[in-house]
């Protein structure tokens, strides 16, 4: 696995450093998303000297290279998630347990047609993230509310 991480960094022409590898390993161990601060706290257990700005900078570089996914939370806080799926897809993000699931469905063809027809525009790119509650969290919430 470490070889794959190293190859991913080299493909992006990023220097292979122990801290970059550690960030990816930390995210790969999670089933959900983490904040930069949470990643930083985990990094401090491995490295004596690691600053929060270093973690932020590395996360941005890895997200720009599509090695990790950026999660836009309704609270406006940024989170990050390691997604091993390299095919075109979108994410369903549980706002309660932080689990992230792949959504294979994409309506970009219909959206392009609609935008071209109604707005005479052209879609250059798109991003879709669906936020909600997963099945387990919905059931838990329902029991708490007494539904």
GROMACS .gro file of N, CA and C in nm:
model
  441
    1UNK      N    1   0.083  -0.120   0.000
    1UNK     CA    2   0.000   0.000   0.000
    1UNK      C    3   0.087   0.126   0.000
    2UNK      N    4   0.196   0.122   0.074
    2UNK     CA    5   0.284   0.238   0.080
    2UNK      C    6   0.340   0.271  -0.059
    3UNK      N    7   0.365   0.166  -0.140
    3UNK     CA    8   0.415   0.188  -0.276
    3UNK      C    9   0.312   0.262  -0.360
    4UNK      N   10   0.184   0.228  -0.342
    4UNK     CA   11   0.077   0.296  -0.416
    4UNK      C   12   0.069   0.443  -0.376
    5UNK      N   13   0.083   0.471  -0.247
    5UNK     CA   14   0.079   0.609  -0.200
    5UNK      C   15   0.197   0.687  -0.257
    6UNK      N   16   0.314   0.625  -0.255
    6UNK     CA   17   0.434   0.688  -0.310
    6UNK      C   18   0.415   0.718  -0.458
    7UNK      N   19   0.361   0.621  -0.532
    7UNK     CA   20   0.338   0.640  -0.676
    7UNK      C   21   0.237   0.751  -0.701
    8UNK      N   22   0.134   0.761  -0.619
    8UNK     CA   23   0.034   0.868  -0.633
    8UNK      C   24   0.099   1.005  -0.617
    9UNK      N   25   0.186   1.018  -0.519
    9UNK     CA   26   0.256   1.145  -0.496
    9UNK      C   27   0.349   1.178  -0.614
   10UNK      N   28   0.420   1.079  -0.661
   10UNK     CA   29   0.512   1.102  -0.774
   10UNK      C   30   0.437   1.142  -0.900
   11UNK      N   31   0.321   1.081  -0.921
   11UNK     CA   32   0.238   1.114  -1.038
   11UNK      C   33   0.199   1.261  -1.036
   12UNK      N   34   0.177   1.315  -0.917
   12UNK     CA   35   0.141   1.457  -0.902
   12UNK      C   36   0.264   1.547  -0.896
   13UNK      N   37   0.381   1.487  -0.906
   13UNK     CA   38   0.507   1.561  -0.895
   13UNK      C   39   0.522   1.627  -0.758
   14UNK      N   40   0.470   1.558  -0.655
   14UNK     CA   41   0.486   1.603  -0.517
   14UNK      C   42   0.598   1.522  -0.454
   15UNK      N   43   0.676   1.588  -0.373
   15UNK     CA   44   0.784   1.521  -0.303
   15UNK      C   45   0.724   1.417  -0.208
   16UNK      N   46   0.782   1.299  -0.206
   16UNK     CA   47   0.736   1.192  -0.116
   16UNK      C   48   0.799   1.218   0.020
   17UNK      N   49   0.715   1.256   0.117
   17UNK     CA   50   0.765   1.285   0.251
   17UNK      C   51   0.692   1.196   0.352
   18UNK      N   52   0.756   1.168   0.465
   18UNK     CA   53   0.689   1.088   0.568
   18UNK      C   54   0.557   1.151   0.615
   19UNK      N   55   0.550   1.283   0.618
   19UNK     CA   56   0.428   1.350   0.665
   19UNK      C   57   0.314   1.336   0.565
   20UNK      N   58   0.344   1.346   0.436
   20UNK     CA   59   0.240   1.326   0.335
   20UNK      C   60   0.188   1.183   0.338
   21UNK      N   61   0.279   1.089   0.349
   21UNK     CA   62   0.239   0.947   0.358
   21UNK      C   63   0.154   0.926   0.482
   22UNK      N   64   0.194   0.985   0.595
   22UNK     CA   65   0.120   0.969   0.720
   22UNK      C   66  -0.021   1.026   0.709
   23UNK      N   67  -0.036   1.141   0.645
   23UNK     CA   68  -0.169   1.201   0.628
   23UNK      C   69  -0.258   1.105   0.550
   24UNK      N   70  -0.205   1.050   0.441
   24UNK     CA   71  -0.286   0.957   0.361
   24UNK      C   72  -0.319   0.831   0.440
   25UNK      N   73  -0.223   0.780   0.516
   25UNK     CA   74  -0.249   0.660   0.596
   25UNK      C   75  -0.356   0.686   0.702
   26UNK      N   76  -0.348   0.801   0.767
   26UNK     CA   77  -0.448   0.837   0.869
   26UNK      C   78  -0.587   0.840   0.807
   27UNK      N   79  -0.600   0.905   0.692
   27UNK     CA   80  -0.731   0.914   0.626
   27UNK      C   81  -0.779   0.778   0.576
   28UNK      N   82  -0.687   0.694   0.531
   28UNK     CA   83  -0.725   0.561   0.482
   28UNK      C   84  -0.779   0.472   0.593
   29UNK      N   85  -0.736   0.497   0.715
   29UNK     CA   86  -0.780   0.415   0.828
   29UNK      C   87  -0.921   0.452   0.875
   30UNK      N   88  -0.973   0.563   0.827
   30UNK     CA   89  -1.104   0.611   0.870
   30UNK      C   90  -1.212   0.570   0.771
   31UNK      N   91  -1.333   0.546   0.822
   31UNK     CA   92  -1.446   0.520   0.732
   31UNK      C   93  -1.522   0.649   0.703
   32UNK      N   94  -1.491   0.752   0.779
   32UNK     CA   95  -1.557   0.881   0.760
   32UNK      C   96  -1.455   0.990   0.738
   33UNK      N   97  -1.501   1.112   0.748
   33UNK     CA   98  -1.415   1.227   0.721
   33UNK      C   99  -1.356   1.283   0.849
   34UNK      N  100  -1.243   1.353   0.835
   34UNK     CA  101  -1.174   1.415   0.948
   34UNK      C  102  -1.146   1.561   0.917
   35UNK      N  103  -1.139   1.642   1.022
   35UNK     CA  104  -1.101   1.782   1.006
   35UNK      C  105  -0.949   1.791   1.003
   36UNK      N  106  -0.895   1.900   0.952
   36UNK     CA  107  -0.749   1.918   0.957
   36UNK      C  108  -0.695   1.911   1.099
   37UNK      N  109  -0.771   1.964   1.194
   37UNK     CA  110  -0.726   1.961   1.334
   37UNK      C  111  -0.720   1.818   1.388
   38UNK      N  112  -0.818   1.735   1.351
   38UNK     CA  113  -0.817   1.596   1.395
   38UNK      C  114  -0.697   1.521   1.334
   39UNK      N  115  -0.670   1.549   1.209
   39UNK     CA  116  -0.555   1.487   1.143
   39UNK      C  117  -0.426   1.533   1.210
   40UNK      N  118  -0.418   1.662   1.239
   40UNK     CA  119  -0.300   1.719   1.305
   40UNK      C  120  -0.275   1.653   1.441
   41UNK      N  121  -0.382   1.632   1.519
   41UNK     CA  122  -0.366   1.567   1.650
   41UNK      C  123  -0.311   1.424   1.633
   42UNK      N  124  -0.359   1.353   1.533
   42UNK     CA  125  -0.309   1.218   1.508
   42UNK      C  126  -0.164   1.223   1.458
   43UNK      N  127  -0.131   1.324   1.380
   43UNK     CA  128   0.005   1.340   1.329
   43UNK      C  129   0.103   1.367   1.442
   44UNK      N  130   0.060   1.444   1.543
   44UNK     CA  131   0.149   1.478   1.654
   44UNK      C  132   0.190   1.354   1.733
   45UNK      N  133   0.113   1.246   1.725
   45UNK     CA  134   0.151   1.122   1.791
   45UNK      C  135   0.266   1.053   1.717
   46UNK      N  136   0.279   1.081   1.588
   46UNK     CA  137   0.383   1.018   1.506
   46UNK      C  138   0.508   1.104   1.491
   47UNK      N  139   0.489   1.235   1.491
   47UNK     CA  140   0.600   1.327   1.464
   47UNK      C  141   0.612   1.428   1.578
   48UNK      N  142   0.734   1.452   1.622
   48UNK     CA  143   0.755   1.548   1.730
   48UNK      C  144   0.722   1.689   1.684
   49UNK      N  145   0.761   1.719   1.560
   49UNK     CA  146   0.741   1.855   1.509
   49UNK      C  147   0.655   1.849   1.383
   50UNK      N  148   0.533   1.891   1.398
   50UNK     CA  149   0.444   1.905   1.282
   50UNK      C  150   0.348   2.019   1.314
   51UNK      N  151   0.341   2.115   1.226
   51UNK     CA  152   0.255   2.230   1.248
   51UNK      C  153   0.123   2.215   1.175
   52UNK      N  154   0.022   2.278   1.228
   52UNK     CA  155  -0.110   2.276   1.165
   52UNK      C  156  -0.106   2.334   1.023
   53UNK      N  157  -0.030   2.443   0.999
   53UNK     CA  158  -0.022   2.494   0.860
   53UNK      C  159   0.035   2.390   0.762
   54UNK      N  160   0.129   2.307   0.809
   54UNK     CA  161   0.184   2.201   0.724
   54UNK      C  162   0.076   2.101   0.687
   55UNK      N  163  -0.007   2.066   0.783
   55UNK     CA  164  -0.116   1.972   0.758
   55UNK      C  165  -0.215   2.033   0.658
   56UNK      N  166  -0.255   2.158   0.680
   56UNK     CA  167  -0.347   2.225   0.587
   56UNK      C  168  -0.289   2.228   0.446
   57UNK      N  169  -0.164   2.267   0.432
   57UNK     CA  170  -0.101   2.279   0.300
   57UNK      C  171  -0.099   2.143   0.229
   58UNK      N  172  -0.060   2.040   0.301
   58UNK     CA  173  -0.056   1.907   0.242
   58UNK      C  174  -0.195   1.856   0.205
   59UNK      N  175  -0.293   1.881   0.289
   59UNK     CA  176  -0.430   1.839   0.257
   59UNK      C  177  -0.478   1.905   0.129
   60UNK      N  178  -0.450   2.034   0.114
   60UNK     CA  179  -0.492   2.105  -0.007
   60UNK      C  180  -0.424   2.048  -0.131
   61UNK      N  181  -0.294   2.021  -0.121
   61UNK     CA  182  -0.221   1.964  -0.235
   61UNK      C  183  -0.275   1.827  -0.272
   62UNK      N  184  -0.304   1.745  -0.173
   62UNK     CA  185  -0.357   1.611  -0.199
   62UNK      C  186  -0.499   1.617  -0.256
   63UNK      N  187  -0.579   1.713  -0.209
   63UNK     CA  188  -0.715   1.728  -0.261
   63UNK      C  189  -0.712   1.780  -0.404
   64UNK      N  190  -0.623   1.875  -0.433
   64UNK     CA  191  -0.611   1.927  -0.570
   64UNK      C  192  -0.570   1.817  -0.667
   65UNK      N  193  -0.493   1.720  -0.619
   65UNK     CA  194  -0.450   1.608  -0.702
   65UNK      C  195  -0.548   1.493  -0.704
   66UNK      N  196  -0.663   1.509  -0.639
   66UNK     CA  197  -0.767   1.405  -0.633
   66UNK      C  198  -0.722   1.277  -0.565
   67UNK      N  199  -0.624   1.287  -0.476
   67UNK     CA  200  -0.584   1.171  -0.396
   67UNK      C  201  -0.679   1.157  -0.278
   68UNK      N  202  -0.723   1.271  -0.224
   68UNK     CA  203  -0.823   1.271  -0.117
   68UNK      C  204  -0.938   1.362  -0.160
   69UNK      N  205  -1.052   1.344  -0.096
   69UNK     CA  206  -1.170   1.425  -0.129
   69UNK      C  207  -1.193   1.529  -0.022
   70UNK      N  208  -1.232   1.646  -0.066
   70UNK     CA  209  -1.268   1.753   0.026
   70UNK      C  210  -1.418   1.742   0.053
   71UNK      N  211  -1.456   1.746   0.179
   71UNK     CA  212  -1.596   1.738   0.218
   71UNK      C  213  -1.639   1.878   0.262
   72UNK      N  214  -1.737   1.934   0.191
   72UNK     CA  215  -1.791   2.065   0.228
   72UNK      C  216  -1.907   2.043   0.323
   73UNK      N  217  -1.886   2.076   0.448
   73UNK     CA  218  -1.986   2.055   0.553
   73UNK      C  219  -2.078   2.176   0.561
   74UNK      N  220  -2.206   2.156   0.592
   74UNK     CA  221  -2.297   2.271   0.606
   74UNK      C  222  -2.252   2.373   0.710
   75UNK      N  223  -2.168   2.331   0.805
   75UNK     CA  224  -2.116   2.423   0.907
   75UNK      C  225  -2.009   2.514   0.847
   76UNK      N  226  -1.974   2.491   0.722
   76UNK     CA  227  -1.872   2.565   0.648
   76UNK      C  228  -1.730   2.525   0.690
   77UNK      N  229  -1.718   2.423   0.773
   77UNK     CA  230  -1.586   2.371   0.809
   77UNK      C  231  -1.545   2.269   0.703
   78UNK      N  232  -1.419   2.268   0.671
   78UNK     CA  233  -1.367   2.172   0.574
   78UNK      C  234  -1.327   2.043   0.643
   79UNK      N  235  -1.357   1.935   0.575
   79UNK     CA  236  -1.317   1.802   0.619
   79UNK      C  237  -1.255   1.731   0.500
   80UNK      N  238  -1.183   1.623   0.527
   80UNK     CA  239  -1.119   1.548   0.421
   80UNK      C  240  -1.146   1.400   0.439
   81UNK      N  241  -1.146   1.329   0.326
   81UNK     CA  242  -1.181   1.188   0.324
   81UNK      C  243  -1.096   1.118   0.218
   82UNK      N  244  -1.044   1.000   0.250
   82UNK     CA  245  -0.973   0.923   0.149
   82UNK      C  246  -1.073   0.837   0.074
   83UNK      N  247  -1.079   0.857  -0.056
   83UNK     CA  248  -1.171   0.780  -0.140
   83UNK      C  249  -1.087   0.700  -0.239
   84UNK      N  250  -1.095   0.571  -0.231
   84UNK     CA  251  -1.018   0.485  -0.320
   84UNK      C  252  -1.081   0.463  -0.456
   85UNK      N  253  -1.199   0.516  -0.478
   85UNK     CA  254  -1.271   0.498  -0.604
   85UNK      C  255  -1.223   0.602  -0.705
   86UNK      N  256  -1.156   0.556  -0.811
   86UNK     CA  257  -1.104   0.650  -0.910
   86UNK      C  258  -1.201   0.673  -1.026
   87UNK      N  259  -1.313   0.602  -1.028
   87UNK     CA  260  -1.415   0.621  -1.130
   87UNK      C  261  -1.496   0.747  -1.099
   88UNK      N  262  -1.563   0.801  -1.201
   88UNK     CA  263  -1.647   0.918  -1.178
   88UNK      C  264  -1.763   0.880  -1.086
   89UNK      N  265  -1.777   0.952  -0.978
   89UNK     CA  266  -1.885   0.926  -0.882
   89UNK      C  267  -1.901   1.047  -0.792
   90UNK      N  268  -2.001   1.041  -0.706
   90UNK     CA  269  -2.026   1.147  -0.609
   90UNK      C  270  -2.035   1.084  -0.471
   91UNK      N  271  -2.054   1.168  -0.368
   91UNK     CA  272  -2.056   1.116  -0.231
   91UNK      C  273  -2.185   1.151  -0.158
   92UNK      N  274  -2.230   1.054  -0.077
   92UNK     CA  275  -2.336   1.077   0.021
   92UNK      C  276  -2.264   1.085   0.156
   93UNK      N  277  -2.282   1.197   0.225
   93UNK     CA  278  -2.212   1.224   0.351
   93UNK      C  279  -2.313   1.224   0.465
   94UNK      N  280  -2.293   1.134   0.562
   94UNK     CA  281  -2.379   1.134   0.680
   94UNK      C  282  -2.328   1.241   0.776
   95UNK      N  283  -2.414   1.335   0.808
   95UNK     CA  284  -2.376   1.447   0.894
   95UNK      C  285  -2.371   1.408   1.042
   96UNK      N  286  -2.420   1.290   1.075
   96UNK     CA  287  -2.419   1.247   1.213
   96UNK      C  288  -2.297   1.159   1.244
   97UNK      N  289  -2.282   1.048   1.174
   97UNK     CA  290  -2.172   0.955   1.203
   97UNK      C  291  -2.048   0.980   1.118
   98UNK      N  292  -2.056   1.072   1.021
   98UNK     CA  293  -1.945   1.110   0.934
   98UNK      C  294  -1.909   1.006   0.829
   99UNK      N  295  -1.990   0.904   0.812
   99UNK     CA  296  -1.964   0.804   0.710
   99UNK      C  297  -1.981   0.866   0.571
  100UNK      N  298  -1.899   0.821   0.477
  100UNK     CA  299  -1.907   0.870   0.339
  100UNK      C  300  -1.927   0.749   0.249
  101UNK      N  301  -2.030   0.753   0.166
  101UNK     CA  302  -2.058   0.644   0.072
  101UNK      C  303  -2.055   0.697  -0.070
  102UNK      N  304  -2.012   0.611  -0.162
  102UNK     CA  305  -2.009   0.648  -0.303
  102UNK      C  306  -2.150   0.641  -0.362
  103UNK      N  307  -2.178   0.734  -0.451
  103UNK     CA  308  -2.301   0.735  -0.530
  103UNK      C  309  -2.256   0.724  -0.675
  104UNK      N  310  -2.297   0.618  -0.741
  104UNK     CA  311  -2.256   0.596  -0.880
  104UNK      C  312  -2.340   0.677  -0.978
  105UNK      N  313  -2.461   0.713  -0.939
  105UNK     CA  314  -2.552   0.786  -1.027
  105UNK      C  315  -2.501   0.928  -1.053
  106UNK      N  316  -2.508   0.972  -1.177
  106UNK     CA  317  -2.472   1.109  -1.211
  106UNK      C  318  -2.564   1.157  -1.323
  107UNK      N  319  -2.623   1.272  -1.303
  107UNK     CA  320  -2.717   1.327  -1.401
  107UNK      C  321  -2.655   1.438  -1.485
  108UNK      N  322  -2.523   1.435  -1.504
  108UNK     CA  323  -2.456   1.544  -1.574
  108UNK      C  324  -2.505   1.557  -1.718
  109UNK      N  325  -2.536   1.447  -1.786
  109UNK     CA  326  -2.580   1.456  -1.925
  109UNK      C  327  -2.712   1.533  -1.935
  110UNK      N  328  -2.805   1.503  -1.844
  110UNK     CA  329  -2.933   1.573  -1.843
  110UNK      C  330  -2.913   1.720  -1.806
  111UNK      N  331  -2.826   1.746  -1.710
  111UNK     CA  332  -2.798   1.884  -1.669
  111UNK      C  333  -2.734   1.964  -1.782
  112UNK      N  334  -2.641   1.904  -1.852
  112UNK     CA  335  -2.577   1.972  -1.966
  112UNK      C  336  -2.681   2.012  -2.071
  113UNK      N  337  -2.768   1.915  -2.102
  113UNK     CA  338  -2.874   1.939  -2.202
  113UNK      C  339  -2.965   2.053  -2.156
  114UNK      N  340  -3.005   2.051  -2.031
  114UNK     CA  341  -3.095   2.154  -1.975
  114UNK      C  342  -3.028   2.291  -1.975
  115UNK      N  343  -2.902   2.295  -1.935
  115UNK     CA  344  -2.829   2.423  -1.930
  115UNK      C  345  -2.805   2.478  -2.071
  116UNK      N  346  -2.775   2.391  -2.163
  116UNK     CA  347  -2.755   2.436  -2.301
  116UNK      C  348  -2.887   2.488  -2.360
  117UNK      N  349  -2.995   2.416  -2.334
  117UNK     CA  350  -3.126   2.451  -2.390
  117UNK      C  351  -3.183   2.579  -2.328
  118UNK      N  352  -3.185   2.586  -2.195
  118UNK     CA  353  -3.251   2.698  -2.126
  118UNK      C  354  -3.162   2.820  -2.108
  119UNK      N  355  -3.033   2.798  -2.088
  119UNK     CA  356  -2.943   2.909  -2.056
  119UNK      C  357  -2.842   2.938  -2.167
  120UNK      N  358  -2.840   2.852  -2.268
  120UNK     CA  359  -2.740   2.860  -2.373
  120UNK      C  360  -2.599   2.862  -2.314
  121UNK      N  361  -2.582   2.786  -2.206
  121UNK     CA  362  -2.453   2.778  -2.139
  121UNK      C  363  -2.386   2.645  -2.165
  122UNK      N  364  -2.262   2.635  -2.118
  122UNK     CA  365  -2.186   2.512  -2.133
  122UNK      C  366  -2.125   2.474  -1.998
  123UNK      N  367  -2.148   2.352  -1.956
  123UNK     CA  368  -2.093   2.301  -1.831
  123UNK      C  369  -1.946   2.265  -1.852
  124UNK      N  370  -1.861   2.320  -1.768
  124UNK     CA  371  -1.717   2.291  -1.777
  124UNK      C  372  -1.676   2.183  -1.677
  125UNK      N  373  -1.740   2.180  -1.560
  125UNK     CA  374  -1.712   2.078  -1.459
  125UNK      C  375  -1.830   2.077  -1.362
  126UNK      N  376  -1.830   1.979  -1.276
  126UNK     CA  377  -1.936   1.974  -1.176
  126UNK      C  378  -1.887   1.898  -1.053
  127UNK      N  379  -1.949   1.930  -0.942
  127UNK     CA  380  -1.923   1.862  -0.816
  127UNK      C  381  -2.058   1.841  -0.748
  128UNK      N  382  -2.080   1.722  -0.698
  128UNK     CA  383  -2.205   1.695  -0.627
  128UNK      C  384  -2.172   1.618  -0.501
  129UNK      N  385  -2.219   1.671  -0.391
  129UNK     CA  386  -2.207   1.604  -0.262
  129UNK      C  387  -2.345   1.611  -0.199
  130UNK      N  388  -2.397   1.496  -0.161
  130UNK     CA  389  -2.529   1.489  -0.099
  130UNK      C  390  -2.510   1.468   0.050
  131UNK      N  391  -2.566   1.557   0.131
  131UNK     CA  392  -2.556   1.549   0.277
  131UNK      C  393  -2.687   1.497   0.335
  132UNK      N  394  -2.678   1.418   0.439
  132UNK     CA  395  -2.799   1.367   0.503
  132UNK      C  396  -2.765   1.277   0.620
  133UNK      N  397  -2.859   1.187   0.650
  133UNK     CA  398  -2.839   1.089   0.756
  133UNK      C  399  -2.844   0.950   0.694
  134UNK      N  400  -2.748   0.866   0.727
  134UNK     CA  401  -2.747   0.729   0.678
  134UNK      C  402  -2.860   0.650   0.747
  135UNK      N  403  -2.880   0.528   0.702
  135UNK     CA  404  -2.987   0.443   0.754
  135UNK      C  405  -2.976   0.426   0.906
  136UNK      N  406  -2.856   0.393   0.955
  136UNK     CA  407  -2.838   0.371   1.099
  136UNK      C  408  -2.869   0.497   1.179
  137UNK      N  409  -2.820   0.610   1.131
  137UNK     CA  410  -2.843   0.736   1.204
  137UNK      C  411  -2.989   0.779   1.196
  138UNK      N  412  -3.055   0.754   1.084
  138UNK     CA  413  -3.199   0.784   1.072
  138UNK      C  414  -3.278   0.703   1.174
  139UNK      N  415  -3.244   0.574   1.185
  139UNK     CA  416  -3.314   0.487   1.281
  139UNK      C  417  -3.288   0.534   1.423
  140UNK      N  418  -3.164   0.570   1.452
  140UNK     CA  419  -3.129   0.619   1.586
  140UNK      C  420  -3.203   0.749   1.617
  141UNK      N  421  -3.206   0.841   1.521
  141UNK     CA  422  -3.275   0.968   1.537
  141UNK      C  423  -3.425   0.945   1.558
  142UNK      N  424  -3.482   0.852   1.481
  142UNK     CA  425  -3.625   0.821   1.492
  142UNK      C  426  -3.661   0.768   1.629
  143UNK      N  427  -3.575   0.685   1.686
  143UNK     CA  428  -3.600   0.630   1.820
  143UNK      C  429  -3.590   0.738   1.926
  144UNK      N  430  -3.497   0.833   1.906
  144UNK     CA  431  -3.480   0.940   2.003
  144UNK      C  432  -3.599   1.035   2.003
  145UNK      N  433  -3.654   1.060   1.884
  145UNK     CA  434  -3.766   1.154   1.873
  145UNK      C  435  -3.897   1.084   1.907
  146UNK      N  436  -3.897   0.951   1.907
  146UNK     CA  437  -4.017   0.877   1.943
  146UNK      C  438  -4.109   0.855   1.825
  147UNK      N  439  -4.057   0.844   1.707
  147UNK     CA  440  -4.138   0.822   1.587
  147UNK      C  441  -4.182   0.681   1.575
   0.00000   0.00000   0.00000
